[in-house]
PDB file of C-alpha atoms in Angstrom:
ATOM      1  CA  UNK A   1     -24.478  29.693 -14.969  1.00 52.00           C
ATOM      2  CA  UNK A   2     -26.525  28.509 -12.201  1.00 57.00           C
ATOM      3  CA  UNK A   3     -29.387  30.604 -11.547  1.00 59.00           C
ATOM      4  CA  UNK A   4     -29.727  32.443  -8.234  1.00 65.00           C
ATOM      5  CA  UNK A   5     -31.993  31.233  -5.826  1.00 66.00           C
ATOM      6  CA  UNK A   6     -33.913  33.383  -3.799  1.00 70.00           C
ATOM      7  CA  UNK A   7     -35.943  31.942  -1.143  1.00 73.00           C
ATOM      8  CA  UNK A   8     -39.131  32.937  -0.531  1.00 72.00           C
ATOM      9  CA  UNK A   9     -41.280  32.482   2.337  1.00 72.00           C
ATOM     10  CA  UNK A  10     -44.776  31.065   1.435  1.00 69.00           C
ATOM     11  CA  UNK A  11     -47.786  31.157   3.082  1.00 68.00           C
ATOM     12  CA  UNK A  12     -51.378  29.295   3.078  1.00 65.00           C
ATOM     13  CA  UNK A  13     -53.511  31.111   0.021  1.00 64.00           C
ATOM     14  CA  UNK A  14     -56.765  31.788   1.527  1.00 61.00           C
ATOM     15  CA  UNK A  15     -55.757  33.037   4.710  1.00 58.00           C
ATOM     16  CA  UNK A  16     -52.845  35.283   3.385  1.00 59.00           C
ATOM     17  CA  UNK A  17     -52.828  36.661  -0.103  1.00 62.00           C
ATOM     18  CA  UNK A  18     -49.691  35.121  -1.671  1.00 64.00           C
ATOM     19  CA  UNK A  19     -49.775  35.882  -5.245  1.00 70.00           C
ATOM     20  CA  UNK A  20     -47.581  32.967  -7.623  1.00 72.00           C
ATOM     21  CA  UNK A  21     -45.593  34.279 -10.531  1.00 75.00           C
ATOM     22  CA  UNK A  22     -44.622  32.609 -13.596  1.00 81.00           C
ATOM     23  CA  UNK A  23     -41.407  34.534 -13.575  1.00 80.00           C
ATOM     24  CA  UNK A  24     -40.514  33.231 -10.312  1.00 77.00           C
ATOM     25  CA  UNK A  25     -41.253  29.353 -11.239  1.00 80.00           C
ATOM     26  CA  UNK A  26     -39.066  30.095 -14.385  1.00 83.00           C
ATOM     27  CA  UNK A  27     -36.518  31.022 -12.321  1.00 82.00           C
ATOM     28  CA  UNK A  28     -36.678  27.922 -10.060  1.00 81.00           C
ATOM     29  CA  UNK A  29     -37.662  25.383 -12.802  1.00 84.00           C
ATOM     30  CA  UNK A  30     -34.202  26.829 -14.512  1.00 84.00           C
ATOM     31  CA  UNK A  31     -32.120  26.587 -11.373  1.00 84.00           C
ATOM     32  CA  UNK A  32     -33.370  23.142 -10.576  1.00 84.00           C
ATOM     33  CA  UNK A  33     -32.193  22.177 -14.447  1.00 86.00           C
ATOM     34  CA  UNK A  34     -28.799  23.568 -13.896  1.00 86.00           C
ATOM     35  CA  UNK A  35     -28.501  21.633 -10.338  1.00 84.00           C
ATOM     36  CA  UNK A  36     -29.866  18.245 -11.968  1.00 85.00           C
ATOM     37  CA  UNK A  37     -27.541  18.369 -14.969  1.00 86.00           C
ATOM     38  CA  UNK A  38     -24.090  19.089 -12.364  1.00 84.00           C
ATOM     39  CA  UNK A  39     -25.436  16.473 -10.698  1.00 83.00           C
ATOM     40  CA  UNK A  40     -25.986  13.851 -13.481  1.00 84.00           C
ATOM     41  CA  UNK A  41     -22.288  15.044 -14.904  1.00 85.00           C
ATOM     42  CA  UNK A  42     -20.950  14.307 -11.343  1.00 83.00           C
ATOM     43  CA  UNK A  43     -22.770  10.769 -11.497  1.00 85.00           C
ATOM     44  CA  UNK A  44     -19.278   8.605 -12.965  1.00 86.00           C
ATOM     45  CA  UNK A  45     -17.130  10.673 -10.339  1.00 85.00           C
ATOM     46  CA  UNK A  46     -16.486   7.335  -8.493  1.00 86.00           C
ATOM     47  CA  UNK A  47     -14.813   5.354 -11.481  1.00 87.00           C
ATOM     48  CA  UNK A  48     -13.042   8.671 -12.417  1.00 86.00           C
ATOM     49  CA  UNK A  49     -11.435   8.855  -9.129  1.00 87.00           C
ATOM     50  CA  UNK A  50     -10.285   5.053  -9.105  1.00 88.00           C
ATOM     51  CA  UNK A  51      -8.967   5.839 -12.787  1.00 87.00           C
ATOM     52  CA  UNK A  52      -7.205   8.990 -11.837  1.00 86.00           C
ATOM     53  CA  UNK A  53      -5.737   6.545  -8.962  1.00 87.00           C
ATOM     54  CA  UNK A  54      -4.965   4.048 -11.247  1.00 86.00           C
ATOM     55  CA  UNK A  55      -2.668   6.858 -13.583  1.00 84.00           C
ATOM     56  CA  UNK A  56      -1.371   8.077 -10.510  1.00 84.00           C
ATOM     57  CA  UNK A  57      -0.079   4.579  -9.401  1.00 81.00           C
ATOM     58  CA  UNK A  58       1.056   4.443 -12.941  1.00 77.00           C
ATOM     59  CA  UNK A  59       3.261   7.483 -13.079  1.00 76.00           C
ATOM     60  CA  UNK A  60       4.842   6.666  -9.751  1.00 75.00           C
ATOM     61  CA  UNK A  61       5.864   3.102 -11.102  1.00 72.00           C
ATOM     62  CA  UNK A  62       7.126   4.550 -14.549  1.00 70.00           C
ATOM     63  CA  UNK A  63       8.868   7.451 -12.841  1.00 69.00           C
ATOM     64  CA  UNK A  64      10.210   4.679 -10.334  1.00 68.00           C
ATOM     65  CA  UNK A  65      11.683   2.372 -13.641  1.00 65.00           C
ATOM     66  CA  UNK A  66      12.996   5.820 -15.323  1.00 63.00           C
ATOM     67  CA  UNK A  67      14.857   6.657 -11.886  1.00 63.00           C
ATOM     68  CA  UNK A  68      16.038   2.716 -11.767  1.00 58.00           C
ATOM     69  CA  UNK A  69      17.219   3.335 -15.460  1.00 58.00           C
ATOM     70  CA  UNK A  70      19.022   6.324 -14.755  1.00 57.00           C
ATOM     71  CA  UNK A  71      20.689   5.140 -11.838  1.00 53.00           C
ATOM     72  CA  UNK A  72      21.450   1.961 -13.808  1.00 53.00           C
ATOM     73  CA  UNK A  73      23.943   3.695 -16.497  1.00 54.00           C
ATOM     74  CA  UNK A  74      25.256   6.450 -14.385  1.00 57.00           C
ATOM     75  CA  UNK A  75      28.305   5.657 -12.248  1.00 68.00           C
ATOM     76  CA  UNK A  76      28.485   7.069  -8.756  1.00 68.00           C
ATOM     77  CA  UNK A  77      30.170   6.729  -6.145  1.00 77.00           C
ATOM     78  CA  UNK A  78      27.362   7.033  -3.387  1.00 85.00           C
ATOM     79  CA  UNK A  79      24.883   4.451  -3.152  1.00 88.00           C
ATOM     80  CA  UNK A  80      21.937   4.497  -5.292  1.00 88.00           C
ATOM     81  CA  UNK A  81      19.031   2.258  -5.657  1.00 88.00           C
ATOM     82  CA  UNK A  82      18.434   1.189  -9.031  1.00 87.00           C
ATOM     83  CA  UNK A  83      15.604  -1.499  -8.396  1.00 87.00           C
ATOM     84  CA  UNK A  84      14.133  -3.808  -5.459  1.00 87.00           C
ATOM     85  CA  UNK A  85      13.751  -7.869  -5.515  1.00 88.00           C
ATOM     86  CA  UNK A  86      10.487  -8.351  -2.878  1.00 88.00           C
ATOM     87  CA  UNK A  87      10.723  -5.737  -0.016  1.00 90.00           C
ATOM     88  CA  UNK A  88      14.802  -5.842   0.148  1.00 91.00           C
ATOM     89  CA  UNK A  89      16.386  -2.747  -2.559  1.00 91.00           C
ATOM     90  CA  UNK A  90      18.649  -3.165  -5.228  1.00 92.00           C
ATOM     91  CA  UNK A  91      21.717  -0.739  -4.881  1.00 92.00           C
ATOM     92  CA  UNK A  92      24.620  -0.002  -7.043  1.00 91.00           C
ATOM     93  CA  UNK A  93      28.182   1.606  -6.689  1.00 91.00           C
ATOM     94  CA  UNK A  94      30.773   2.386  -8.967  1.00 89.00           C
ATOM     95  CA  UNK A  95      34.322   3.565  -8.662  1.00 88.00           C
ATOM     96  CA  UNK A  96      36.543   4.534 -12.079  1.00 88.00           C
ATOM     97  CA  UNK A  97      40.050   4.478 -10.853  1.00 87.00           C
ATOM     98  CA  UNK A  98      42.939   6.381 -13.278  1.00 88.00           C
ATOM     99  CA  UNK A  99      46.186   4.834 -13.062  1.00 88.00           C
ATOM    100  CA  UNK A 100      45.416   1.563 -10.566  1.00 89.00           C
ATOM    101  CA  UNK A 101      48.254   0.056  -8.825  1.00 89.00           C
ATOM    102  CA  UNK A 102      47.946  -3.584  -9.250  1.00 90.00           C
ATOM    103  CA  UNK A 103      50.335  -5.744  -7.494  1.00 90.00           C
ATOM    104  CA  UNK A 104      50.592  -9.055  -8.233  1.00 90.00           C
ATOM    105  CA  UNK A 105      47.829  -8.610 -11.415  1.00 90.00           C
ATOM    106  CA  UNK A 106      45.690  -8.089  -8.393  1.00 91.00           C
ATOM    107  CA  UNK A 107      44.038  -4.659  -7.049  1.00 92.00           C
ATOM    108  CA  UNK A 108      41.761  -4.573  -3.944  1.00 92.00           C
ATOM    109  CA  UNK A 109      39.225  -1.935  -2.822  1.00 90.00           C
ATOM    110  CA  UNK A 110      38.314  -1.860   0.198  1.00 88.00           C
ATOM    111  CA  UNK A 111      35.756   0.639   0.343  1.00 84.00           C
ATOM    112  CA  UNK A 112      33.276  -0.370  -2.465  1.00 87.00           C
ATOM    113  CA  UNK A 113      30.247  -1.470  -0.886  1.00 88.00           C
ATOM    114  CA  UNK A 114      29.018   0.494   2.270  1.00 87.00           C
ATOM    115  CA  UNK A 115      29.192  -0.993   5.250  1.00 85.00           C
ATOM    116  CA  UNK A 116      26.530  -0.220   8.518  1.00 86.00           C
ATOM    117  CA  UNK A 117      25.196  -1.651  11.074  1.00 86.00           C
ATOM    118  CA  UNK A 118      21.778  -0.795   9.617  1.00 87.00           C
ATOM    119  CA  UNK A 119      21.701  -2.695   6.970  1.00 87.00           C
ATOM    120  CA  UNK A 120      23.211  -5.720   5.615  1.00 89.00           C
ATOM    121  CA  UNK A 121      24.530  -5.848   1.934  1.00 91.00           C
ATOM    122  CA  UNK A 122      24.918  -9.269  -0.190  1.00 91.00           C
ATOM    123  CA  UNK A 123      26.887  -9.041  -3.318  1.00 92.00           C
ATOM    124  CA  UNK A 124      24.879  -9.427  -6.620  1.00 93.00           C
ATOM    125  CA  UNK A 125      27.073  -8.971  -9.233  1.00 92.00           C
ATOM    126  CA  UNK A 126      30.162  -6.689 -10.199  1.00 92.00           C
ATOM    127  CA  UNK A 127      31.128  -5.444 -13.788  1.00 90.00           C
ATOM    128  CA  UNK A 128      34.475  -4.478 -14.383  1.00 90.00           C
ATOM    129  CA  UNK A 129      35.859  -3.115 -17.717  1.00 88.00           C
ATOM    130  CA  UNK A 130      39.460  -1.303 -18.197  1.00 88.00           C
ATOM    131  CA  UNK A 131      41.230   0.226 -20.557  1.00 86.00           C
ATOM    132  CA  UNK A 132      44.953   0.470 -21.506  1.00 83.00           C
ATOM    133  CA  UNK A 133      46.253   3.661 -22.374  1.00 74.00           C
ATOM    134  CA  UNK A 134      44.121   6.101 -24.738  1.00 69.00           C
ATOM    135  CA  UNK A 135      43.949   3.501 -27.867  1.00 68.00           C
ATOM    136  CA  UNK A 136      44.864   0.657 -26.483  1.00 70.00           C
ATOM    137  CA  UNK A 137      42.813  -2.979 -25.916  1.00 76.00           C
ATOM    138  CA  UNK A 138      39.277  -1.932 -23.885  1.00 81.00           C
ATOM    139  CA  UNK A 139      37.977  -5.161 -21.518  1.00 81.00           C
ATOM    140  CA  UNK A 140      34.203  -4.526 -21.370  1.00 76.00           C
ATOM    141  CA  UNK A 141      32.191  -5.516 -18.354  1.00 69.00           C
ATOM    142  CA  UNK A 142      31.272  -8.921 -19.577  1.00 68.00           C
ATOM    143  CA  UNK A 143      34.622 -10.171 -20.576  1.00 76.00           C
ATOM    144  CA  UNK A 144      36.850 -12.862 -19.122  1.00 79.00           C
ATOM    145  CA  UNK A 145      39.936 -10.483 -18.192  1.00 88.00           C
ATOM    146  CA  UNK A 146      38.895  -9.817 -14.747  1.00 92.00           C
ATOM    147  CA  UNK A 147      38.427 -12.233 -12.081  1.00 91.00           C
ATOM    148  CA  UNK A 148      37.013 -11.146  -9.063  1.00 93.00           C
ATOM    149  CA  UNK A 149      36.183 -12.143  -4.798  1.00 92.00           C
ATOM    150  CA  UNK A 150      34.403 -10.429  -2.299  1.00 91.00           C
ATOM    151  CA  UNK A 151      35.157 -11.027   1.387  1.00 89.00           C
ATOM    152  CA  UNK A 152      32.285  -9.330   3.419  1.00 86.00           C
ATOM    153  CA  UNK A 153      33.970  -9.579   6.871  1.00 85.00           C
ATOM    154  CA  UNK A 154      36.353  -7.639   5.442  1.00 86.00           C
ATOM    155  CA  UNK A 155      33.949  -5.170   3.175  1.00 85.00           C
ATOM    156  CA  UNK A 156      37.154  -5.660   0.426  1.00 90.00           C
ATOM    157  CA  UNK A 157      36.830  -6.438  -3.490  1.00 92.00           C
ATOM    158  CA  UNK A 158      40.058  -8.357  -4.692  1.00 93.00           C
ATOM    159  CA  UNK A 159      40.237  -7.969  -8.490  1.00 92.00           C
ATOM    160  CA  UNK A 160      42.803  -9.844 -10.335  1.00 92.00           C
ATOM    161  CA  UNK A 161      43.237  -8.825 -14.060  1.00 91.00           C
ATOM    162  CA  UNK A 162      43.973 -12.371 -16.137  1.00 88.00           C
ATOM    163  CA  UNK A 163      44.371 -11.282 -19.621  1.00 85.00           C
ATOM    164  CA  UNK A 164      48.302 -10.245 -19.924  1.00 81.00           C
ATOM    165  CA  UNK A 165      50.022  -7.358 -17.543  1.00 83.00           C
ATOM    166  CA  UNK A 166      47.741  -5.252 -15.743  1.00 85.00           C
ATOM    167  CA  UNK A 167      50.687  -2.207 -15.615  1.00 84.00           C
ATOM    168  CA  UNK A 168      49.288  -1.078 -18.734  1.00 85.00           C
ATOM    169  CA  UNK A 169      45.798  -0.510 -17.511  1.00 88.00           C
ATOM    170  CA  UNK A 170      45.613   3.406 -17.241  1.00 88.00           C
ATOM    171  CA  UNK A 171      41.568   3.455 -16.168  1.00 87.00           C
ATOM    172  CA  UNK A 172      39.212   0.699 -14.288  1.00 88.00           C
ATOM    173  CA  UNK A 173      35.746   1.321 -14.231  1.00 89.00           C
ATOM    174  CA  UNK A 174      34.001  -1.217 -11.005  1.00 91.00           C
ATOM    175  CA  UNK A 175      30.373  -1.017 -10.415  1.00 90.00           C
ATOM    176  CA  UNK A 176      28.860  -3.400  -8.151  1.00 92.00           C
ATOM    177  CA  UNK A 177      25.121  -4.021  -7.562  1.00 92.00           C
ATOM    178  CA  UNK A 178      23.950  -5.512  -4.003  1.00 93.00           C
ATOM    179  CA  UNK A 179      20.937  -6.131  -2.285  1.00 93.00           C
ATOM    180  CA  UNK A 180      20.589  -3.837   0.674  1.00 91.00           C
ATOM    181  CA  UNK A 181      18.961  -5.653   3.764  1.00 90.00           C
ATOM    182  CA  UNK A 182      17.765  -4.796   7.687  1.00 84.00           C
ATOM    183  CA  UNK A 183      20.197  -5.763   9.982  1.00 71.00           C
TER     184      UNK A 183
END
């Protein structure tokens, strides 16, 4: 506990009696002690700020990733960011459709990727998987049964299944990642 100070107002000994007590130097040497050692545990403040930055920064970037991660394996069908390349974000959408109508093999979504005059959105990749009734054949994302254009004039996603007849597909998962860009 830092001691109190009391000030006292001193005065020139011979012409006014000022009488010093060793009680009252106590009391100041003390104090002073207590001030000098807050000060010397106050002396690495500096670096302890620039670390606590440092952490900070940290926690921000690993809360970023576990947001990016998140976003990554959850499908939805708003736009999320899941990650940036330079100053331009990553986004991702996904759509499962239950009982698509393909015609032709073929099924096109128009309405996939946003479109704005805000920003401008370049196709990155798409994964498609299906599956065909409740245990029937499953086409993961990575497979070869899908085929798969984008036409951004026309903001549409033409998916053709080529892997037998796509009437038996009873649920299509698409999720498509894009960078989002200024206009």
């Amino acid at each position: 506990m830092i001691g109190k100070f009391i000030k006292k107002i001193w005065k020139d000994w011979p012409e006014y009696e000022m009488t010093v007590k060793a009680e009252d130097l106590n009391k100041y040497e003390d104090t002073l002690k207590e001030h000098d050692e807050r000060l010397n545990s106050l002396k690495d403040i500096d670096s302890d700020m620039k670390n606590a930055k440092k952490d900070i920064e940290a926690l921000r970037n690993g809360s970023q990733a576990s947001e990016y991660a998140n976003n990554l394996v959850s499908i939805a069908e708003n736009e999320k960011i899941v990650g940036s390349i330079g100053i331009y974000h990553i986004c991702q959408v996904g759509r499962v459709i239950n009982n698509p109508v393909f015609i032709n093999n073929s099924i096109v979504i128009t309405d996939l990727i946003p479109n704005s005059e805000a920003y401008e959105r370049k196709l990155l990749e798409v994964k498609i998987s299906s599956r065909s009734g409740y245990g029937g054949r499953q086409y993961g994302a990575g497979s070869s049964a899908f085929d798969y254009y984008y036409d951004p004039t026309l903001h549409a996603l033409n998916i053709t299944f080529n892997a037998g007849d796509a009437t038996s597909i009873t649920r299509l998962v698409v999720i498509a990642q894009y960078t989002r860009e200024t206009a």
